[in-house]
Short mmCIF file of C-alpha atoms in Angstrom, two decimals:
data_model
loop_
_atom_site.label_atom_id
_atom_site.label_comp_id
_atom_site.label_asym_id
_atom_site.label_seq_id
_atom_site.Cartn_x
_atom_site.Cartn_y
_atom_site.Cartn_z
CA UNK C 1 39.83 76.07 -92.02
CA UNK C 2 38.43 76.82 -96.54
CA UNK C 3 39.67 80.53 -96.00
CA UNK C 4 42.46 81.69 -93.11
CA UNK C 5 43.12 84.36 -94.07
CA UNK C 6 38.89 85.36 -94.37
CA UNK C 7 38.94 84.51 -90.78
CA UNK C 8 42.04 85.64 -89.44
CA UNK C 9 40.83 89.71 -90.76
CA UNK C 10 37.21 89.12 -88.99
CA UNK C 11 39.39 88.01 -85.84
CA UNK C 12 40.99 91.17 -85.95
CA UNK C 13 38.19 93.55 -87.52
CA UNK C 14 36.56 92.26 -84.26
CA UNK C 15 39.25 93.32 -82.37
CA UNK C 16 40.05 96.44 -83.05
CA UNK C 17 35.77 97.02 -82.65
CA UNK C 18 35.07 96.29 -79.49
CA UNK C 19 37.35 99.51 -77.94
CA UNK C 20 35.43 101.63 -80.79
CA UNK C 21 32.01 100.37 -80.03
CA UNK C 22 33.04 101.11 -75.74
CA UNK C 23 34.14 104.07 -76.91
CA UNK C 24 30.69 105.31 -78.31
CA UNK C 25 28.71 104.21 -75.66
CA UNK C 26 30.84 105.88 -73.07
CA UNK C 27 30.56 109.52 -74.75
CA UNK C 28 26.75 108.59 -75.95
CA UNK C 29 26.42 107.58 -72.63
CA UNK C 30 28.06 110.59 -71.05
CA UNK C 31 25.72 113.04 -73.71
CA UNK C 32 22.87 111.09 -71.62
CA UNK C 33 24.29 112.22 -68.36
CA UNK C 34 24.88 115.36 -69.41
CA UNK C 35 22.04 116.82 -70.86
CA UNK C 36 19.53 115.24 -67.48
CA UNK C 37 22.15 116.78 -65.51
CA UNK C 38 21.74 119.93 -66.69
CA UNK C 39 17.41 119.60 -66.84
CA UNK C 40 17.91 118.90 -63.51
CA UNK C 41 20.09 121.69 -62.85
CA UNK C 42 18.25 124.44 -64.72
CA UNK C 43 14.93 123.21 -62.83
CA UNK C 44 16.22 123.47 -59.60
CA UNK C 45 18.35 127.03 -60.08
CA UNK C 46 14.96 128.34 -61.17
CA UNK C 47 12.59 127.15 -58.15
CA UNK C 48 16.01 128.36 -56.32
CA UNK C 49 15.71 132.42 -57.53
CA UNK C 50 11.90 131.45 -57.04
CA UNK C 51 12.08 130.59 -53.80
CA UNK C 52 14.55 134.22 -53.01
CA UNK C 53 11.66 135.84 -55.38
CA UNK C 54 9.28 135.33 -53.35
CA UNK C 55 10.69 134.69 -49.40
CA UNK C 56 13.40 136.70 -49.04
CA UNK C 57 13.64 140.01 -52.22
CA UNK C 58 9.62 140.31 -52.12
CA UNK C 59 9.28 140.24 -48.37
CA UNK C 60 12.48 142.99 -47.68
CA UNK C 61 10.57 145.02 -50.57
CA UNK C 62 6.79 145.08 -49.09
CA UNK C 63 8.49 146.01 -45.55
CA UNK C 64 10.19 148.87 -47.73
CA UNK C 65 13.42 147.70 -46.92
CA UNK C 66 13.55 147.13 -43.25
CA UNK C 67 14.69 142.90 -42.19
CA UNK C 68 14.53 140.37 -39.44
CA UNK C 69 16.12 137.49 -39.76
CA UNK C 70 14.12 134.61 -38.64
CA UNK C 71 13.42 131.71 -38.37
CA UNK C 72 9.51 131.79 -38.28
CA UNK C 73 9.76 134.08 -41.43
CA UNK C 74 6.52 134.21 -42.12
CA UNK C 75 4.92 135.64 -39.00
CA UNK C 76 7.18 138.61 -39.24
CA UNK C 77 6.38 141.74 -41.33
CA UNK C 78 9.71 142.68 -43.10
CA UNK C 79 11.04 138.62 -41.88
CA UNK C 80 13.67 136.45 -44.11
CA UNK C 81 14.90 132.36 -43.71
CA UNK C 82 17.52 132.23 -40.97
CA UNK C 83 20.10 129.66 -42.27
CA UNK C 84 19.06 127.27 -41.10
CA UNK C 85 15.15 127.38 -42.24
CA UNK C 86 16.70 127.98 -45.98
CA UNK C 87 18.48 125.13 -46.02
CA UNK C 88 15.94 123.42 -44.29
CA UNK C 89 13.17 125.01 -47.21
CA UNK C 90 15.70 124.68 -50.61
CA UNK C 91 16.28 120.79 -49.55
CA UNK C 92 11.86 120.70 -50.38
CA UNK C 93 12.50 122.25 -53.26
CA UNK C 94 15.39 120.28 -54.62
CA UNK C 95 12.95 117.46 -53.58
CA UNK C 96 10.04 118.99 -55.84
CA UNK C 97 12.45 118.94 -58.88
CA UNK C 98 14.58 116.56 -58.46
CA UNK C 99 13.84 113.31 -59.81
CA UNK C 100 17.11 111.07 -58.87
CA UNK C 101 17.99 113.69 -56.22
CA UNK C 102 17.01 114.61 -52.19
CA UNK C 103 18.10 117.31 -49.48
CA UNK C 104 17.89 116.88 -46.52
CA UNK C 105 18.92 119.81 -43.70
CA UNK C 106 18.10 117.93 -40.35
CA UNK C 107 19.68 117.56 -37.00
CA UNK C 108 18.53 115.70 -33.56
CA UNK C 109 18.48 118.99 -31.54
CA UNK C 110 15.99 121.72 -33.63
CA UNK C 111 14.78 124.69 -32.50
CA UNK C 112 11.97 124.45 -29.92
CA UNK C 113 9.10 125.43 -31.98
CA UNK C 114 10.42 123.12 -34.71
CA UNK C 115 8.60 119.64 -35.66
CA UNK C 116 10.88 116.87 -34.71
CA UNK C 117 13.42 115.94 -37.22
CA UNK C 118 12.78 112.33 -38.57
CA UNK C 119 16.17 110.98 -39.25
CA UNK C 120 16.54 107.29 -40.77
CA UNK C 121 19.33 105.68 -39.10
CA UNK C 122 21.76 106.32 -41.99
CA UNK C 123 21.77 109.81 -41.19
CA UNK C 124 21.73 109.08 -37.30
CA UNK C 125 24.84 107.21 -37.86
CA UNK C 126 26.54 109.74 -39.58
CA UNK C 127 25.38 112.16 -36.69
CA UNK C 128 27.44 110.14 -34.74
CA UNK C 129 30.53 109.30 -36.51
CA UNK C 130 30.64 113.38 -37.92
CA UNK C 131 30.57 113.94 -34.01
CA UNK C 132 32.66 111.24 -32.42
CA UNK C 133 35.64 112.25 -35.39
CA UNK C 134 34.76 116.53 -35.01
CA UNK C 135 36.61 117.47 -38.58
CA UNK C 136 34.36 119.74 -40.60
CA UNK C 137 35.36 118.22 -43.30
CA UNK C 138 34.78 115.12 -43.09
CA UNK C 139 32.38 112.87 -44.06
CA UNK C 140 29.48 108.95 -44.34
CA UNK C 141 29.16 107.46 -47.68
CA UNK C 142 26.80 104.32 -47.79
CA UNK C 143 25.93 103.76 -51.23
CA UNK C 144 23.37 101.10 -51.86
CA UNK C 145 20.45 99.61 -54.92
CA UNK C 146 18.90 96.65 -56.23
CA UNK C 147 19.31 95.02 -59.34
CA UNK C 148 17.99 97.54 -61.54
CA UNK C 149 19.23 101.19 -59.64
CA UNK C 150 22.18 102.07 -57.88
CA UNK C 151 22.19 104.52 -54.43
CA UNK C 152 24.30 107.59 -53.31
CA UNK C 153 24.05 109.02 -49.44
CA UNK C 154 26.30 112.15 -48.74
CA UNK C 155 26.44 113.27 -44.98
CA UNK C 156 28.94 115.93 -44.52
CA UNK C 157 28.46 118.05 -40.61
CA UNK C 158 26.97 121.50 -40.34
CA UNK C 159 29.02 122.66 -37.71
CA UNK C 160 28.62 126.27 -35.52
CA UNK C 161 30.10 129.18 -36.58
CA UNK C 162 30.69 132.06 -33.83
CA UNK C 163 27.19 133.66 -34.80
CA UNK C 164 25.76 131.00 -34.92
CA UNK C 165 26.80 130.90 -31.35
CA UNK C 166 26.17 134.06 -30.22
CA UNK C 167 22.18 133.47 -31.54
CA UNK C 168 21.61 130.13 -30.75
CA UNK C 169 22.65 130.94 -27.28
CA UNK C 170 20.38 133.95 -26.30
CA UNK C 171 17.59 132.58 -28.18
CA UNK C 172 14.53 131.72 -26.00
CA UNK C 173 13.76 128.60 -28.10
CA UNK C 174 17.34 127.44 -29.03
CA UNK C 175 17.29 123.58 -27.70
CA UNK C 176 20.74 125.06 -25.85
CA UNK C 177 22.76 127.64 -24.57
CA UNK C 178 25.85 126.73 -23.95
CA UNK C 179 27.07 126.18 -28.31
CA UNK C 180 30.98 126.57 -29.08
CA UNK C 181 32.02 127.64 -31.51
CA UNK C 182 33.54 124.05 -34.08
CA UNK C 183 30.26 122.39 -32.17
CA UNK C 184 28.45 120.11 -35.50
CA UNK C 185 24.78 120.27 -34.65
CA UNK C 186 23.02 118.39 -36.94
CA UNK C 187 24.40 117.25 -41.52
CA UNK C 188 23.01 118.20 -44.81
CA UNK C 189 22.16 114.42 -46.01
CA UNK C 190 22.33 115.07 -50.49
CA UNK C 191 20.85 111.44 -52.47
CA UNK C 192 21.49 110.34 -55.58
CA UNK C 193 19.48 107.35 -57.29
CA UNK C 194 20.18 106.27 -60.54
CA UNK C 195 18.90 103.79 -62.22
CA UNK C 196 20.40 101.30 -64.71
CA UNK C 197 17.57 100.24 -66.52
CA UNK C 198 17.04 103.72 -67.61
CA UNK C 199 20.75 103.55 -68.84
CA UNK C 200 21.00 100.35 -70.34
CA UNK C 201 20.03 101.82 -73.94
CA UNK C 202 23.24 103.99 -73.56
CA UNK C 203 24.96 100.91 -73.81
CA UNK C 204 23.07 100.69 -77.73
CA UNK C 205 27.23 99.59 -80.32
CA UNK C 206 28.59 97.57 -77.11
CA UNK C 207 24.87 95.71 -77.15
CA UNK C 208 24.92 95.77 -80.79
CA UNK C 209 28.43 94.47 -81.07
CA UNK C 210 27.94 91.70 -78.25
CA UNK C 211 24.93 90.70 -80.24
CA UNK C 212 26.95 90.33 -83.53
CA UNK C 213 30.04 88.58 -81.41
CA UNK C 214 28.08 85.49 -79.34
CA UNK C 215 25.77 84.73 -83.04
CA UNK C 216 29.12 85.03 -84.87
CA UNK C 217 30.30 82.46 -81.80
CA UNK C 218 26.65 79.74 -81.78
CA UNK C 219 27.65 80.46 -85.91
CA UNK C 220 31.46 79.77 -85.22
CA UNK C 221 30.45 76.57 -83.08
CA UNK C 222 27.76 74.97 -84.30
CA UNK C 223 30.04 74.34 -88.04
CA UNK C 224 32.82 73.96 -85.12
CA UNK C 225 29.91 70.62 -84.16
CA UNK C 226 28.95 70.36 -88.02
CA UNK C 227 32.78 69.91 -88.26
CA UNK C 228 33.26 67.36 -85.56
CA UNK C 229 30.89 65.82 -86.72
CA UNK C 230 32.04 65.00 -90.41
CA UNK C 231 35.57 64.71 -88.55
CA UNK C 232 33.44 61.95 -86.38
CA UNK C 233 32.53 60.09 -88.74
CA UNK C 234 35.51 59.95 -91.49
CA UNK C 235 37.59 58.78 -88.16
CA UNK C 236 35.05 56.28 -87.37
CA UNK C 237 35.37 55.00 -91.31
CA UNK C 238 39.47 55.55 -91.70
CA UNK C 239 39.41 53.19 -88.59
CA UNK C 240 37.22 50.38 -90.69
CA UNK C 241 39.35 51.48 -93.22
CA UNK C 242 42.97 50.22 -91.41
CA UNK C 243 40.54 48.09 -89.83
CA UNK C 244 40.26 46.01 -93.20
CA UNK C 245 43.81 46.77 -94.11
CA UNK C 246 46.01 45.72 -91.54
CA UNK C 247 43.33 42.79 -91.90
CA UNK C 248 44.10 42.25 -95.57
CA UNK C 249 47.60 43.22 -94.66
CA UNK C 250 47.67 40.31 -92.03
CA UNK C 251 46.57 37.90 -94.93
CA UNK C 252 48.41 38.92 -97.79
CA UNK C 253 51.90 38.77 -95.36
CA UNK C 254 50.61 34.54 -95.38
CA UNK C 255 51.49 35.29 -99.05
CA UNK C 256 54.82 36.88 -98.97
CA UNK C 257 58.49 36.24 -96.90
CA UNK C 258 58.52 38.79 -93.85
CA UNK C 259 61.35 40.26 -95.47
CA UNK C 260 59.75 40.99 -98.34
CA UNK C 261 56.14 41.89 -96.99
CA UNK C 262 58.32 44.60 -94.84
CA UNK C 263 60.21 46.11 -97.33
CA UNK C 264 57.11 46.40 -99.26
CA UNK C 265 54.56 47.85 -96.51
CA UNK C 266 57.43 50.58 -95.38
CA UNK C 267 57.89 51.76 -98.71
CA UNK C 268 61.67 50.59 -99.55
CA UNK C 269 60.54 48.44 -102.19
CA UNK C 270 57.98 49.60 -104.34
CA UNK C 271 55.71 46.97 -107.08
CA UNK C 272 57.23 47.07 -110.05
CA UNK C 273 58.63 44.68 -112.76
CA UNK C 274 62.63 45.21 -111.36
CA UNK C 275 65.84 42.67 -110.89
CA UNK C 276 69.11 42.83 -109.63
CA UNK C 277 71.75 41.01 -110.24
CA UNK C 278 73.09 39.68 -106.26
CA UNK C 279 75.46 36.93 -105.13
CA UNK C 280 72.47 34.69 -102.94
CA UNK C 281 72.63 31.31 -101.42
CA UNK C 282 70.05 28.84 -102.66
CA UNK C 283 68.31 26.29 -100.22
CA UNK C 284 66.52 23.69 -102.30
CA UNK C 285 64.34 20.63 -99.97
CA UNK C 286 61.90 17.89 -100.84
CA UNK C 287 60.29 15.18 -99.56
CA UNK C 288 61.59 11.33 -100.37
CA UNK C 289 58.90 8.93 -102.23
CA UNK C 290 56.50 11.86 -101.24
CA UNK C 291 54.29 10.05 -103.95
CA UNK C 292 54.24 6.47 -102.38
CA UNK C 293 53.58 8.52 -99.23
CA UNK C 294 50.62 10.33 -99.48
CA UNK C 295 49.55 7.22 -101.91
CA UNK C 296 49.20 5.49 -97.73
CA UNK C 297 47.51 8.40 -97.18
CA UNK C 298 43.87 9.41 -97.11
CA UNK C 299 43.38 13.38 -98.61
CA UNK C 300 42.98 15.09 -95.01
CA UNK C 301 45.19 13.47 -93.47
CA UNK C 302 48.04 14.24 -95.60
CA UNK C 303 47.21 17.65 -96.49
CA UNK C 304 47.42 18.17 -92.61
CA UNK C 305 50.68 16.22 -92.26
CA UNK C 306 51.94 18.73 -95.17
CA UNK C 307 50.86 21.63 -93.67
CA UNK C 308 52.60 20.63 -90.52
CA UNK C 309 56.08 20.40 -91.65
CA UNK C 310 55.30 23.70 -94.06
CA UNK C 311 54.87 25.51 -90.55
CA UNK C 312 57.28 23.77 -88.74
CA UNK C 313 59.64 25.16 -92.02
CA UNK C 314 58.96 28.29 -92.49
CA UNK C 315 58.87 28.57 -89.03
CA UNK C 316 63.11 28.11 -88.65
CA UNK C 317 63.15 29.50 -91.45
CA UNK C 318 62.68 33.58 -90.60
CA UNK C 319 64.31 32.69 -87.20
CA UNK C 320 67.45 32.04 -88.75
CA UNK C 321 66.74 35.51 -91.54
CA UNK C 322 66.02 33.76 -94.73
CA UNK C 323 63.50 35.43 -98.00
CA UNK C 324 60.95 31.81 -98.56
CA UNK C 325 60.57 32.24 -101.63
CA UNK C 326 57.88 29.40 -102.05
CA UNK C 327 55.91 26.43 -101.94
CA UNK C 328 56.61 24.27 -104.75
CA UNK C 329 54.50 20.59 -103.98
CA UNK C 330 56.58 18.73 -100.95
CA UNK C 331 59.38 20.96 -101.87
CA UNK C 332 60.36 24.61 -100.67
CA UNK C 333 62.45 27.54 -102.36
CA UNK C 334 64.67 29.89 -99.75
CA UNK C 335 67.73 31.51 -100.30
CA UNK C 336 69.89 34.67 -98.44
CA UNK C 337 71.06 37.58 -98.97
CA UNK C 338 68.10 39.14 -99.91
CA UNK C 339 66.25 41.85 -99.29
CA UNK C 340 68.61 41.29 -96.23
CA UNK C 341 71.86 40.08 -96.16
CA UNK C 342 74.91 39.52 -93.96
CA UNK C 343 77.19 39.16 -96.33
CA UNK C 344 78.21 36.61 -98.11
CA UNK C 345 80.00 34.19 -95.99
CA UNK C 346 77.12 35.67 -92.96
CA UNK C 347 74.92 34.73 -95.26
CA UNK C 348 75.80 31.27 -95.91
CA UNK C 349 76.82 30.09 -92.61
CA UNK C 350 72.95 30.99 -91.71
CA UNK C 351 71.58 28.76 -94.03
CA UNK C 352 73.26 25.90 -93.05
CA UNK C 353 73.07 26.37 -89.50
CA UNK C 354 68.79 26.29 -90.74
CA UNK C 355 69.72 23.45 -92.77
CA UNK C 356 71.02 21.53 -89.99
CA UNK C 357 67.58 22.66 -87.27
CA UNK C 358 65.79 22.15 -90.38
CA UNK C 359 66.89 18.26 -90.52
CA UNK C 360 67.55 18.08 -86.46
CA UNK C 361 63.07 19.16 -85.92
CA UNK C 362 62.56 16.22 -88.33
CA UNK C 363 63.81 13.35 -86.36
CA UNK C 364 61.41 15.57 -83.29
CA UNK C 365 58.86 15.51 -86.24
CA UNK C 366 59.37 11.58 -87.85
CA UNK C 367 58.80 10.38 -83.40
CA UNK C 368 55.66 12.67 -83.51
CA UNK C 369 54.32 11.80 -86.84
CA UNK C 370 54.81 7.10 -85.76
CA UNK C 371 53.31 7.29 -83.19
CA UNK C 372 50.44 9.27 -83.96
CA UNK C 373 50.26 6.13 -86.52
CA UNK C 374 51.97 7.23 -89.19
CA UNK C 375 53.82 4.37 -90.62
CA UNK C 376 55.96 5.82 -92.94
CA UNK C 377 56.61 9.86 -92.62
CA UNK C 378 58.05 12.59 -94.03
CA UNK C 379 61.67 12.42 -95.00
CA UNK C 380 63.70 15.24 -96.19
CA UNK C 381 66.47 15.51 -98.63
CA UNK C 382 67.99 19.58 -98.70
CA UNK C 383 70.75 21.12 -101.10
CA UNK C 384 72.55 24.61 -100.90
CA UNK C 385 74.77 26.61 -102.57
CA UNK C 386 75.96 29.96 -103.17
CA UNK C 387 76.04 31.96 -106.20
CA UNK C 388 74.89 35.58 -109.03
CA UNK C 389 71.07 35.08 -109.33
CA UNK C 390 68.46 37.37 -110.58
CA UNK C 391 66.39 38.55 -107.66
CA UNK C 392 63.32 41.23 -108.10
CA UNK C 393 59.69 41.06 -108.93
CA UNK C 394 59.70 38.86 -112.29
CA UNK C 395 55.47 38.61 -114.48
CA UNK C 396 53.83 40.80 -115.96
CA UNK C 397 52.59 44.94 -114.88
CA UNK C 398 48.50 42.69 -113.56
CA UNK C 399 50.68 39.45 -111.67
CA UNK C 400 54.17 39.25 -110.15
CA UNK C 401 56.73 37.61 -108.36
CA UNK C 402 59.02 38.08 -105.88
CA UNK C 403 61.69 35.58 -106.58
CA UNK C 404 65.05 34.37 -108.39
CA UNK C 405 65.78 32.46 -111.51
CA UNK C 406 69.97 31.27 -112.97
CA UNK C 407 71.79 28.15 -112.55
CA UNK C 408 73.31 28.59 -109.91
CA UNK C 409 69.26 28.01 -108.27
CA UNK C 410 68.87 24.72 -110.51
CA UNK C 411 72.02 23.98 -108.71
CA UNK C 412 70.47 23.98 -105.52
CA UNK C 413 67.79 21.83 -107.02
CA UNK C 414 70.34 19.86 -108.83
CA UNK C 415 72.60 18.86 -105.23
CA UNK C 416 69.27 17.96 -103.34
CA UNK C 417 68.36 15.20 -106.00
CA UNK C 418 71.21 13.05 -104.98
CA UNK C 419 70.98 13.83 -101.00
CA UNK C 420 70.23 11.00 -99.00
CA UNK C 421 67.01 11.41 -97.28
CA UNK C 422 68.22 13.19 -93.96
CA UNK C 423 70.65 14.46 -96.13
CA UNK C 424 72.10 18.16 -96.59
CA UNK C 425 74.56 18.38 -99.80
CA UNK C 426 75.84 22.03 -100.95
CA UNK C 427 77.83 22.80 -103.19
CA UNK C 428 82.48 23.93 -102.99
CA UNK C 429 80.78 27.85 -103.61
CA UNK C 430 78.47 27.24 -100.17
CA UNK C 431 81.72 24.91 -97.96
CA UNK C 432 84.03 26.90 -98.99
CA UNK C 433 82.10 30.17 -97.58
CA UNK C 434 81.43 27.87 -94.06
CA UNK C 435 84.11 24.96 -93.93
CA UNK C 436 84.68 26.11 -90.01
CA UNK C 437 81.93 25.98 -89.10
CA UNK C 438 80.61 22.23 -90.37
CA UNK C 439 82.44 18.64 -91.37
CA UNK C 440 81.72 18.58 -94.74
CA UNK C 441 83.18 15.26 -97.14
CA UNK C 442 83.29 15.92 -100.79
CA UNK C 443 81.75 13.30 -103.39
CA UNK C 444 82.55 12.55 -106.42
CA UNK C 445 81.88 15.54 -109.19
CA UNK C 446 78.60 16.12 -111.17
CA UNK C 447 77.83 17.45 -114.70
CA UNK C 448 74.83 19.83 -114.29
CA UNK C 449 73.06 21.40 -118.12
CA UNK C 450 73.85 25.36 -118.04
CA UNK C 451 76.75 24.80 -115.94
CA UNK C 452 80.35 24.53 -118.03
CA UNK C 453 82.06 23.51 -114.85
CA UNK C 454 82.13 20.28 -113.24
CA UNK C 455 79.85 20.21 -110.00
CA UNK C 456 81.78 19.19 -107.03
CA UNK C 457 79.80 18.09 -104.57
CA UNK C 458 79.46 17.97 -100.61
CA UNK C 459 78.21 16.56 -98.05
CA UNK C 460 77.47 17.58 -94.57
CA UNK C 461 78.28 14.72 -91.97
CA UNK C 462 77.17 15.07 -88.69
CA UNK C 463 74.30 16.51 -87.94
CA UNK C 464 72.29 15.05 -85.52
CA UNK C 465 75.41 14.51 -83.35
CA UNK C 466 74.06 17.15 -80.73
CA UNK C 467 70.92 15.59 -81.33
CA UNK C 468 69.62 14.40 -77.94
CA UNK C 469 66.81 12.60 -79.18
CA UNK C 470 65.04 12.64 -75.87
CA UNK C 471 68.16 10.95 -73.70
CA UNK C 472 68.88 8.39 -76.44
CA UNK C 473 65.48 6.41 -76.11
CA UNK C 474 65.12 6.81 -80.04
CA UNK C 475 67.73 5.40 -82.29
CA UNK C 476 66.45 7.10 -86.71
CA UNK C 477 68.98 6.83 -88.90
CA UNK C 478 68.57 6.56 -92.39
CA UNK C 479 69.65 6.43 -96.12
CA UNK C 480 68.08 6.92 -99.70
CA UNK C 481 68.32 2.52 -99.09
CA UNK C 482 68.67 2.08 -94.84
CA UNK C 483 65.90 2.78 -92.59
CA UNK C 484 66.36 2.41 -89.37
CA UNK C 485 63.70 3.77 -86.06
CA UNK C 486 63.39 2.52 -82.23
CA UNK C 487 62.68 4.28 -80.35
CA UNK C 488 64.26 2.16 -77.02
CA UNK C 489 61.75 3.77 -74.55
CA UNK C 490 59.04 0.86 -73.04
CA UNK C 491 60.71 -1.64 -74.91
CA UNK C 492 60.40 -5.81 -73.02
CA UNK C 493 61.82 -8.45 -73.06
CA UNK C 494 60.32 -10.20 -75.98
CA UNK C 495 60.76 -6.65 -78.03
CA UNK C 496 64.31 -6.39 -77.31
CA UNK C 497 65.10 -9.62 -78.91
CA UNK C 498 62.89 -9.55 -81.88
CA UNK C 499 64.65 -6.11 -83.30
CA UNK C 500 68.50 -8.10 -82.65
CA UNK C 501 66.73 -11.43 -84.69
CA UNK C 502 65.68 -8.35 -87.60
CA UNK C 503 68.30 -6.67 -87.26
CA UNK C 504 70.95 -10.08 -87.35
CA UNK C 505 69.36 -10.77 -90.32
CA UNK C 506 69.63 -7.59 -91.76
CA UNK C 507 72.44 -7.27 -90.92
CA UNK C 508 73.42 -11.31 -92.89
CA UNK C 509 72.35 -11.00 -95.55
CA UNK C 510 73.60 -7.64 -96.20
CA UNK C 511 77.50 -9.37 -96.12
CA UNK C 512 75.96 -12.02 -98.68
CA UNK C 513 75.62 -10.03 -100.26
CA UNK C 514 78.67 -7.86 -100.51
CA UNK C 515 80.93 -10.76 -101.28
CA UNK C 516 79.38 -12.04 -103.56
CA UNK C 517 79.26 -8.78 -105.76
#
């Protein structure tokens, strides 16, 4: 919402306007009702005054003050209406004047000279209830009506007084002569009607308020609907963008080490040119005689073989928490210590365990490749060194690479170059950190360009001591000038004799050459 303050003020104003609109309508309704009642009361009083003037005062004056109260007063000179007759005729006067008020004075026991009173169901029921109660102050009420008008009817008892009892019990036209004071002779029925439609516009302020509120509600609902449509479209666009970014990020992750990928996308590392100097354990490996092997294979076959090799090695590297720097031709550069580290000793131990796992996996891969018809599978050599390197983002502002540089990285590559196929050579710095978990044998010191001291390499021994080799069915031994692979499974007699003869001939030649040197 762009203007929440204005919206809040509008809501407060709407809440204040509602009771004001109700008060204005109630005041207007009261004024209208009072004016209508005053007009009807004025008309009734005028009619009653006229009735009294002609039927009472006029008849008294016409007979020189001599009066006789009677129910048939019109037939008697000087006759005036008795209370019952007066009540009946006043009801007729009120019926003529009042549009919404009716009055009836009725009884189920009228004088014999009068026409029978036609009591409706309400009046008959009310008369029976009032007589059953016997309470002169009781009343019976009925409310009814339709959707456009309401009506209320009230019945109160007509109670016989002492004078009425004496008159009625002695009058020859009275229906009874055993009346007693307190008896209920009949009822006074008052009916009031109030049409709802006539007052509907008395609530004009409330109607205006509701109209304004409804219009605002419709407008607000429309705006909310339009906003929901816009949000829905934006959500769809965001979902598409997120799906695209997720797809792109998954593709990017193939080009980055998981640790680097995680640190970049979590915001822990910025994509800026920056480096740090850290103590790392660097691993370098390549394939012995890769050029010769590649010449024996078709390009498609070589590609599949190399990709399988890299996939298996990278999987092992990730299992041990290594940061895979890059694949350089047939070589692999991996390091431990950044962006995550277990400490110098922990990183070195993880690296040596990873290298051993890789060489053991290479034995299994060679077995599988030979079964696929590869005559000379890959033989990897590995070198490991521990030391300080510069690690971080190197390159330009537009293109950078997360890698390491330094003489210690070069030393790992040099150590790899002197390793036997299937072997691992480590520096003394690494050996000092892992000597409690491996067996290693020192080699002749070597000198390297850029390093003033001589470096003593150590060759890791017993790499394959724990390899099952399918319960001894395969013998696989390799060195720089020696490659032995024997699959014992399924050997027949002729194969066994051929292998024995070949081994004996090779052993004889080796011994002869050793004696001549």
